[in-house]
Every structure is written in structure tokens, then in C-alpha cells.
mmCIF file with all atom_site columns, C-alpha atoms in Angstrom:
data_model
loop_
_atom_site.group_PDB
_atom_site.id
_atom_site.type_symbol
_atom_site.label_atom_id
_atom_site.label_alt_id
_atom_site.label_comp_id
_atom_site.label_asym_id
_atom_site.label_entity_id
_atom_site.label_seq_id
_atom_site.pdbx_PDB_ins_code
_atom_site.Cartn_x
_atom_site.Cartn_y
_atom_site.Cartn_z
_atom_site.occupancy
_atom_site.B_iso_or_equiv
_atom_site.pdbx_formal_charge
_atom_site.auth_seq_id
_atom_site.auth_comp_id
_atom_site.auth_asym_id
_atom_site.auth_atom_id
_atom_site.pdbx_PDB_model_num
ATOM 1   C CA . MET A 1 1   ? -46.721 14.164  -51.969 1.00 0.00 ? 1   MET A CA 1
ATOM 2   C CA . MET A 1 2   ? -48.335 13.537  -48.606 1.00 0.00 ? 2   MET A CA 1
ATOM 3   C CA . LYS A 1 3   ? -47.560 10.461  -46.534 1.00 0.00 ? 3   LYS A CA 1
ATOM 4   C CA . THR A 1 4   ? -50.394 8.377   -45.236 1.00 0.00 ? 4   THR A CA 1
ATOM 5   C CA . PRO A 1 5   ? -51.206 8.544   -41.501 1.00 0.00 ? 5   PRO A CA 1
ATOM 6   C CA . ASP A 1 6   ? -49.922 4.982   -41.029 1.00 0.00 ? 6   ASP A CA 1
ATOM 7   C CA . GLU A 1 7   ? -46.515 5.817   -42.525 1.00 0.00 ? 7   GLU A CA 1
ATOM 8   C CA . ARG A 1 8   ? -46.371 8.933   -40.394 1.00 0.00 ? 8   ARG A CA 1
ATOM 9   C CA . GLY A 1 9   ? -46.987 6.931   -37.211 1.00 0.00 ? 9   GLY A CA 1
ATOM 10  C CA . VAL A 1 10  ? -44.288 4.408   -38.073 1.00 0.00 ? 10  VAL A CA 1
ATOM 11  C CA . LEU A 1 11  ? -41.846 7.227   -38.788 1.00 0.00 ? 11  LEU A CA 1
ATOM 12  C CA . MET A 1 12  ? -42.657 8.927   -35.480 1.00 0.00 ? 12  MET A CA 1
ATOM 13  C CA . GLN A 1 13  ? -42.141 5.647   -33.600 1.00 0.00 ? 13  GLN A CA 1
ATOM 14  C CA . LYS A 1 14  ? -38.743 5.199   -35.256 1.00 0.00 ? 14  LYS A CA 1
ATOM 15  C CA . ILE A 1 15  ? -37.777 8.775   -34.372 1.00 0.00 ? 15  ILE A CA 1
ATOM 16  C CA . ILE A 1 16  ? -38.796 8.243   -30.740 1.00 0.00 ? 16  ILE A CA 1
ATOM 17  C CA . ALA A 1 17  ? -36.853 4.960   -30.599 1.00 0.00 ? 17  ALA A CA 1
ATOM 18  C CA . LEU A 1 18  ? -33.740 6.659   -31.997 1.00 0.00 ? 18  LEU A CA 1
ATOM 19  C CA . GLN A 1 19  ? -34.066 9.527   -29.520 1.00 0.00 ? 19  GLN A CA 1
ATOM 20  C CA . HIS A 1 20  ? -34.314 7.014   -26.673 1.00 0.00 ? 20  HIS A CA 1
ATOM 21  C CA . GLN A 1 21  ? -31.233 5.160   -27.978 1.00 0.00 ? 21  GLN A CA 1
ATOM 22  C CA . GLN A 1 22  ? -29.357 8.467   -28.242 1.00 0.00 ? 22  GLN A CA 1
ATOM 23  C CA . ALA A 1 23  ? -30.230 9.355   -24.636 1.00 0.00 ? 23  ALA A CA 1
ATOM 24  C CA . GLN A 1 24  ? -29.022 5.948   -23.402 1.00 0.00 ? 24  GLN A CA 1
ATOM 25  C CA . GLU A 1 25  ? -25.756 6.249   -25.338 1.00 0.00 ? 25  GLU A CA 1
ATOM 26  C CA . LEU A 1 26  ? -25.224 9.737   -23.903 1.00 0.00 ? 26  LEU A CA 1
ATOM 27  C CA . ILE A 1 27  ? -25.553 8.372   -20.363 1.00 0.00 ? 27  ILE A CA 1
ATOM 28  C CA . VAL A 1 28  ? -23.003 5.632   -21.116 1.00 0.00 ? 28  VAL A CA 1
ATOM 29  C CA . LEU A 1 29  ? -20.646 8.141   -22.728 1.00 0.00 ? 29  LEU A CA 1
ATOM 30  C CA . LYS A 1 30  ? -20.831 10.476  -19.722 1.00 0.00 ? 30  LYS A CA 1
ATOM 31  C CA . GLU A 1 31  ? -20.043 7.568   -17.378 1.00 0.00 ? 31  GLU A CA 1
ATOM 32  C CA . GLN A 1 32  ? -17.053 6.547   -19.503 1.00 0.00 ? 32  GLN A CA 1
ATOM 33  C CA . LEU A 1 33  ? -15.816 10.138  -19.513 1.00 0.00 ? 33  LEU A CA 1
ATOM 34  C CA . LYS A 1 34  ? -16.099 10.297  -15.721 1.00 0.00 ? 34  LYS A CA 1
ATOM 35  C CA . LEU A 1 35  ? -14.160 7.022   -15.317 1.00 0.00 ? 35  LEU A CA 1
ATOM 36  C CA . THR A 1 36  ? -11.461 8.199   -17.724 1.00 0.00 ? 36  THR A CA 1
ATOM 37  C CA . TYR A 1 37  ? -11.149 11.507  -15.890 1.00 0.00 ? 37  TYR A CA 1
ATOM 38  C CA . GLU A 1 38  ? -10.786 9.713   -12.540 1.00 0.00 ? 38  GLU A CA 1
ATOM 39  C CA . SER A 1 39  ? -8.145  7.351   -13.914 1.00 0.00 ? 39  SER A CA 1
ATOM 40  C CA . VAL A 1 40  ? -5.915  10.138  -15.258 1.00 0.00 ? 40  VAL A CA 1
ATOM 41  C CA . ARG A 1 41  ? -6.061  12.362  -12.191 1.00 0.00 ? 41  ARG A CA 1
ATOM 42  C CA . PRO A 1 42  ? -2.505  12.653  -10.864 1.00 0.00 ? 42  PRO A CA 1
ATOM 43  C CA . LEU A 1 43  ? -3.213  11.073  -7.467  1.00 0.00 ? 43  LEU A CA 1
ATOM 44  C CA . ASN A 1 44  ? -5.139  8.142   -8.922  1.00 0.00 ? 44  ASN A CA 1
ATOM 45  C CA . PHE A 1 45  ? -2.524  7.695   -11.643 1.00 0.00 ? 45  PHE A CA 1
ATOM 46  C CA . LEU A 1 46  ? 0.218   7.589   -9.004  1.00 0.00 ? 46  LEU A CA 1
ATOM 47  C CA . LYS A 1 47  ? -1.750  5.113   -6.872  1.00 0.00 ? 47  LYS A CA 1
ATOM 48  C CA . ALA A 1 48  ? -2.321  2.814   -9.840  1.00 0.00 ? 48  ALA A CA 1
ATOM 49  C CA . THR A 1 49  ? 1.340   2.966   -10.845 1.00 0.00 ? 49  THR A CA 1
ATOM 50  C CA . LEU A 1 50  ? 2.527   2.181   -7.322  1.00 0.00 ? 50  LEU A CA 1
ATOM 51  C CA . HIS A 1 51  ? 0.034   -0.665  -7.041  1.00 0.00 ? 51  HIS A CA 1
ATOM 52  C CA . ASP A 1 52  ? 1.259   -2.138  -10.323 1.00 0.00 ? 52  ASP A CA 1
ATOM 53  C CA . MET A 1 53  ? 4.861   -1.821  -9.183  1.00 0.00 ? 53  MET A CA 1
ATOM 54  C CA . THR A 1 54  ? 4.320   -3.468  -5.812  1.00 0.00 ? 54  THR A CA 1
ATOM 55  C CA . THR A 1 55  ? 2.367   -6.382  -7.254  1.00 0.00 ? 55  THR A CA 1
ATOM 56  C CA . SER A 1 56  ? 5.016   -7.192  -9.859  1.00 0.00 ? 56  SER A CA 1
ATOM 57  C CA . PRO A 1 57  ? 7.153   -10.205 -8.869  1.00 0.00 ? 57  PRO A CA 1
ATOM 58  C CA . GLN A 1 58  ? 10.199  -8.729  -10.623 1.00 0.00 ? 58  GLN A CA 1
ATOM 59  C CA . VAL A 1 59  ? 9.990   -5.532  -8.562  1.00 0.00 ? 59  VAL A CA 1
ATOM 60  C CA . LYS A 1 60  ? 9.627   -7.532  -5.345  1.00 0.00 ? 60  LYS A CA 1
ATOM 61  C CA . THR A 1 61  ? 12.706  -9.554  -6.241  1.00 0.00 ? 61  THR A CA 1
ATOM 62  C CA . ASP A 1 62  ? 14.680  -6.407  -7.029  1.00 0.00 ? 62  ASP A CA 1
ATOM 63  C CA . LEU A 1 63  ? 13.631  -4.754  -3.759  1.00 0.00 ? 63  LEU A CA 1
ATOM 64  C CA . VAL A 1 64  ? 14.622  -7.775  -1.698  1.00 0.00 ? 64  VAL A CA 1
ATOM 65  C CA . SER A 1 65  ? 17.916  -8.049  -3.542  1.00 0.00 ? 65  SER A CA 1
ATOM 66  C CA . GLY A 1 66  ? 18.609  -4.371  -2.878  1.00 0.00 ? 66  GLY A CA 1
ATOM 67  C CA . ALA A 1 67  ? 17.743  -4.775  0.798   1.00 0.00 ? 67  ALA A CA 1
ATOM 68  C CA . VAL A 1 68  ? 20.090  -7.751  1.106   1.00 0.00 ? 68  VAL A CA 1
ATOM 69  C CA . ASN A 1 69  ? 22.896  -5.839  -0.598  1.00 0.00 ? 69  ASN A CA 1
ATOM 70  C CA . MET A 1 70  ? 22.365  -2.782  1.588   1.00 0.00 ? 70  MET A CA 1
ATOM 71  C CA . THR A 1 71  ? 22.242  -4.870  4.770   1.00 0.00 ? 71  THR A CA 1
ATOM 72  C CA . SER A 1 72  ? 25.450  -6.689  3.900   1.00 0.00 ? 72  SER A CA 1
ATOM 73  C CA . PHE A 1 73  ? 27.129  -3.379  3.030   1.00 0.00 ? 73  PHE A CA 1
ATOM 74  C CA . LEU A 1 74  ? 26.119  -1.829  6.350   1.00 0.00 ? 74  LEU A CA 1
ATOM 75  C CA . LEU A 1 75  ? 27.250  -4.891  8.274   1.00 0.00 ? 75  LEU A CA 1
ATOM 76  C CA . SER A 1 76  ? 30.613  -4.942  6.527   1.00 0.00 ? 76  SER A CA 1
ATOM 77  C CA . LYS A 1 77  ? 31.271  -1.227  7.174   1.00 0.00 ? 77  LYS A CA 1
ATOM 78  C CA . ASN A 1 78  ? 30.255  -1.229  10.857  1.00 0.00 ? 78  ASN A CA 1
ATOM 79  C CA . PRO A 1 79  ? 33.446  -1.045  13.018  1.00 0.00 ? 79  PRO A CA 1
ATOM 80  C CA . VAL A 1 80  ? 31.735  -2.548  16.076  1.00 0.00 ? 80  VAL A CA 1
ATOM 81  C CA . LEU A 1 81  ? 30.850  -5.657  14.141  1.00 0.00 ? 81  LEU A CA 1
ATOM 82  C CA . SER A 1 82  ? 34.226  -6.020  12.461  1.00 0.00 ? 82  SER A CA 1
ATOM 83  C CA . THR A 1 83  ? 35.381  -8.702  14.930  1.00 0.00 ? 83  THR A CA 1
ATOM 84  C CA . PHE A 1 84  ? 32.153  -10.682 14.509  1.00 0.00 ? 84  PHE A CA 1
ATOM 85  C CA . GLN A 1 85  ? 31.776  -9.963  10.832  1.00 0.00 ? 85  GLN A CA 1
ATOM 86  C CA . GLN A 1 86  ? 32.055  -13.454 9.343   1.00 0.00 ? 86  GLN A CA 1
ATOM 87  C CA . PRO A 1 87  ? 29.690  -15.323 11.710  1.00 0.00 ? 87  PRO A CA 1
ATOM 88  C CA . ILE A 1 88  ? 27.087  -12.564 11.592  1.00 0.00 ? 88  ILE A CA 1
ATOM 89  C CA . LYS A 1 89  ? 27.239  -12.384 7.806   1.00 0.00 ? 89  LYS A CA 1
ATOM 90  C CA . LYS A 1 90  ? 26.640  -16.094 7.570   1.00 0.00 ? 90  LYS A CA 1
ATOM 91  C CA . VAL A 1 91  ? 23.675  -15.968 9.943   1.00 0.00 ? 91  VAL A CA 1
ATOM 92  C CA . VAL A 1 92  ? 22.123  -12.934 8.243   1.00 0.00 ? 92  VAL A CA 1
ATOM 93  C CA . ALA A 1 93  ? 22.679  -14.439 4.812   1.00 0.00 ? 93  ALA A CA 1
ATOM 94  C CA . THR A 1 94  ? 21.053  -17.698 5.893   1.00 0.00 ? 94  THR A CA 1
ATOM 95  C CA . VAL A 1 95  ? 18.071  -15.891 7.425   1.00 0.00 ? 95  VAL A CA 1
ATOM 96  C CA . LEU A 1 96  ? 17.610  -13.645 4.399   1.00 0.00 ? 96  LEU A CA 1
ATOM 97  C CA . LYS A 1 97  ? 17.841  -16.581 1.996   1.00 0.00 ? 97  LYS A CA 1
ATOM 98  C CA . PHE A 1 98  ? 15.207  -18.426 4.016   1.00 0.00 ? 98  PHE A CA 1
ATOM 99  C CA . VAL A 1 99  ? 12.893  -15.399 4.063   1.00 0.00 ? 99  VAL A CA 1
ATOM 100 C CA . PHE A 1 100 ? 13.417  -14.842 0.358   1.00 0.00 ? 100 PHE A CA 1
ATOM 101 C CA . LYS A 1 101 ? 12.690  -18.451 -0.546  1.00 0.00 ? 101 LYS A CA 1
ATOM 102 C CA . LYS A 1 102 ? 9.752   -18.782 1.849   1.00 0.00 ? 102 LYS A CA 1
ATOM 103 C CA . PHE A 1 103 ? 7.858   -15.539 1.238   1.00 0.00 ? 103 PHE A CA 1
ATOM 104 C CA . ILE A 1 104 ? 9.048   -13.822 -1.906  1.00 0.00 ? 104 ILE A CA 1
ATOM 105 C CA . SER A 1 105 ? 9.955   -16.384 -4.564  1.00 0.00 ? 105 SER A CA 1
ATOM 106 C CA . PRO A 1 106 ? 7.151   -17.622 -6.835  1.00 0.00 ? 106 PRO A CA 1
ATOM 107 C CA . LYS A 1 107 ? 5.444   -20.779 -5.710  1.00 0.00 ? 107 LYS A CA 1
#
């Protein structure tokens, strides 16, 4: 059973269209593979993780809280400052609270 020339032409056009679609999908797939490879490289993965950590408000709050605790610990254990401990603690605490409220806390 032989197909007519018109049917053959339509079939060839469909085959060419499918081959073109396949080539376009291959290009997109290769680009997605390249992007995935770049995102899982150790350096890029580390950069992305650090960026996510530093942009998180909870992490910022924890870091500031840790810095305040460490500063107060160092001030309380410093023998030179032992005579001026209470006034300095109050000033530092006031300054740190102001900085925390002004720059770190959500608006």
C-alpha cells in the first residue's frame, strides 16, 4: 500500500517539525543542566547558604544577641574595668539596645 505524494509531504513536514521541537528542547535541557551543575558546585552552594543565613532576620537577631552576651561577659571579666563595671555596663547596654532597635529589629 503506497501513500499518495500529498500524504507523504504532510508526514515529512510533521517529522521536520518534531525534529525542530526536539532540537529546541535539547537546548533548554542543556541550559537547565548547566544551571543545576553551577548551583550544586561546593563554592556556589556555600555562597548561597551563607547568603540565606545572613539575610534571615532570625539569624541576625541571634548574632546580635550573641555579640551582646559576649561583650557583657568580656566587660564583666576585665579586672581594669571592675571599678567602673556598673556605669559602663549601663552605658553599653543602652547603646546596644538602641542599635538593636534602630538597625536590626523588623520595621
